[in-house]
Amino acid sequence: MLFNSFEYLIFLPLVYILYWLVGAKKLKLQNFLILVSSYVFYGWWDWRFLILIILSSAIDFFVALRIDAITKPRFKKAWLYVSIISNLGILCFFKYYNFFIDSWVELFAGMGYKMTPWTVNLVLPIGISFYTFQTMAYTVDVYRGKVAPCRDWVSFAAFVCFFPQLVAGPIERASDLLPQITQKRKFNYVQIVEGLRLILWGLFKKIVIADSLAPIVEEIFFYWRSQTGTTILMGGLFFSFQMYADFSGYSDIAIGSAKLLGIELKTNFRFPMLSRTMIEYWQRWHITLSTWFKDYVYIPMGGSRTNIFRASFNVFFIFFLSGLWHGANWPFVVWGVFHVLFYLPEFIYRKLKRKPLIGHIHNKFLKYTVDGLQIAFMWLVLSAARLFYRSPTIEQGALMLKKMIVMAFTPIRYEEYLWYIVVIMVIDILIRKNERNPIRIKNRTLRYSYYSCLILVILAHLDNEFTDFLYFQF
Amino acid sequence: MNSLIFYTSSFDMKKVLYRLIQFSGFFLLFCLVLIVLVSYTTPFTPYFEKMLLVNPYEMGENYERAKELDVWLESNNDTAENGNGIMLGASTIFSNINPYILGEQTGIDFFCAASNGQPPISSLQLLKYCISTDKKIDFLFMGVDHILWDFGSNECTSEWVVNNYKPGRKYVFDMVRTTDDYTVWVYFAYFSIKRLLPGTKDEFTPKEGNDVYMGKGFTCCDDTRPSKKIMPEVAHKTMSEENHRALTEIIKICRENNIEIRLFIPGFLNYKPDIVFIETFGAPYIDATPAVLDSTYYYDNWHLYCSGTTAYSYNVAALLKESLAK
């Protein structure tokens, strides 16, 4: 079920009413409602994939209980490996099996050996990367003693498949979400209103900004050979903003929907298109994934508390993994590596000098000018990186990048679509101090007028065919 | 129930409900005021209307056609030698066949009430409207185009709803009611309110195109328009149940009202019609495949340039005369 569909428009109020009216007195009933509605929400795409999510939940529920029950560290670790291997096994099989097989075949073909590939026609279960990371992190946290194991199956299963964040995050930690599920929720007027505002704002970003840019991006990337260098740059820029509006729009709707059920989810985006450096960008973009990699891969590898070479390798490895996480295809890996090229110089500088690349500037005008130039440079880098992300092959991405650089000052096409970027940037700048409450106007008539305008613009942009969110593919 | 509502929050739940109702009322009022304000900008600039209604500016070509249809329906019944005829169907009718030539050749006073992508269901609604007036309809020239058989009527509905000078008529509302495109309701609301307001500009000029309106519902495609790619083959579509029912009802209405009907299978490039299927309806038909012209006269597989419509219309008139003589 898509957030931007009529089904969800009926589903969410229905769940909300049942949740607060029927289930208000009993926590268990509320959790059961979350579980059932989440399975309905997920099964709407394909009920067969429910088996996977139930299997994943069952493994980690059982393993966490075993880890807690056992005292010997060796056995605890063994159970942890059971969880990691089974979760990654399922993920690798469904997401990476064909990719690895094809890559091996190509590698051997390059060395002159012919292999007959044995690939399987697999459909990627929606959101598998998200819920696998969430449930796996729970077992790791139980192993580390950070979280007590959940002994109630319904609560745990509800935590794994909580529908607002099930298919594209935010990737929640057990320490944040599980206590909210196991403790009694209170109906809170402010929380509900904030939730509704976030849903409205998220729909605006998805339907008005992302879906309007999508056909232009499609056109530029499809007919890339006949495009000028500047148009290709525009293609990369439009795609960067499409991704941002699409994914952050999804996150806003997810956080808003959870708020309606009295549950707070983590912030996933903090205005990443206002980032001045690559390090800052990754502190603002898909925050829950970045922190997941940091806590469960980067720090166990030694993090930045090692020598400069090892620390740099750790950073490189995380970006490589991040690229691979986004998709089982080499252009995604190149996208990740492209980012690390601009991340590492600042990272090394900071590590060696222990201060940021550009220090504090007292003159306000000068500060805004430098900030503006840095942001513009970041847009250029992000647009270039997105060429690989969007291209089906590395070769196409590289050729597009070459064209973009060689034919840098050629006439622009599709400039009228820049208005969408202007709109989202102006609003982002205006609301940058409070991403969780994007509509804060004190005067009620003005506020209602603003809501009404947003709804009308959304309706004017709504198509009969609802489009998927881009991050569903991961 | 009452105790359950107030258990959760006592005050908060009531407040949310109250605010939602309050906002819904505000939203309706806001839309109404906005429509009025935008309507009153139309005598000075089309800019705001264009901003409010994005898609209609790519449609709304039926302003003159809808107006002339009413004039024709109100006109004297006795002007035509062989009675009055209505042409229904899609763009393969209204942009390819000149009703003046058809009338001159057959003695029937034809009016073309076909429209872009008009499926049988919408043609049925128009036919019902036409026969409900005082005009005596003697003949129906009914285009049956495979391309539209599974069509949900969006394009055509917008054509008749958007920019219609009298949106309050039954056939307009019927089209809105039966469409699966919710935006048509928005257009309908806008144009209905706009028409009630004195001093607003009646019509807007739709997209800048190369279509030339020739009168009697006939529009053709200017010869200067760049040609589209000609497809090597035009595939058949299966007819939806809804459209099947509609076409059957059209034939039934014709029989009940003594309207002579000809199902017209339009001829176009690289297309082989399914004659066997058309025969199952049990109504006389004309297969226009022999009337197809050289591909240079075509703008795309379906549509002729203005220069081709004359020759094609004479060919079709000859086929019609032959069919009527049988």
CSV table of C-alpha atoms in Angstrom, one decimal, chain A residues 276 349 355-364 366-368 370-371 374:
chain,number,residue,atom,x,y,z
A,276,ARG,CA,28.1,22.7,2.9
A,349,TYR,CA,42.0,17.2,7.4
A,355,LYS,CA,39.2,21.6,13.4
A,356,PRO,CA,36.7,22.1,10.6
A,357,LEU,CA,37.9,22.9,7.0
A,358,ILE,CA,36.4,26.4,7.1
A,359,GLY,CA,36.5,28.1,10.5
A,360,HIS,CA,33.9,30.5,12.0
A,361,ILE,CA,33.4,33.6,9.9
A,362,HIS,CA,32.3,36.7,11.9
A,363,ASN,CA,31.2,38.9,9.0
A,364,LYS,CA,27.6,37.8,8.3
A,366,LEU,CA,30.9,37.0,4.0
A,367,LYS,CA,29.6,33.9,5.9
A,368,TYR,CA,26.4,33.7,3.8
A,370,VAL,CA,30.9,31.3,1.6
A,371,ASP,CA,28.0,29.1,2.7
A,374,GLN,CA,29.8,25.7,-0.6
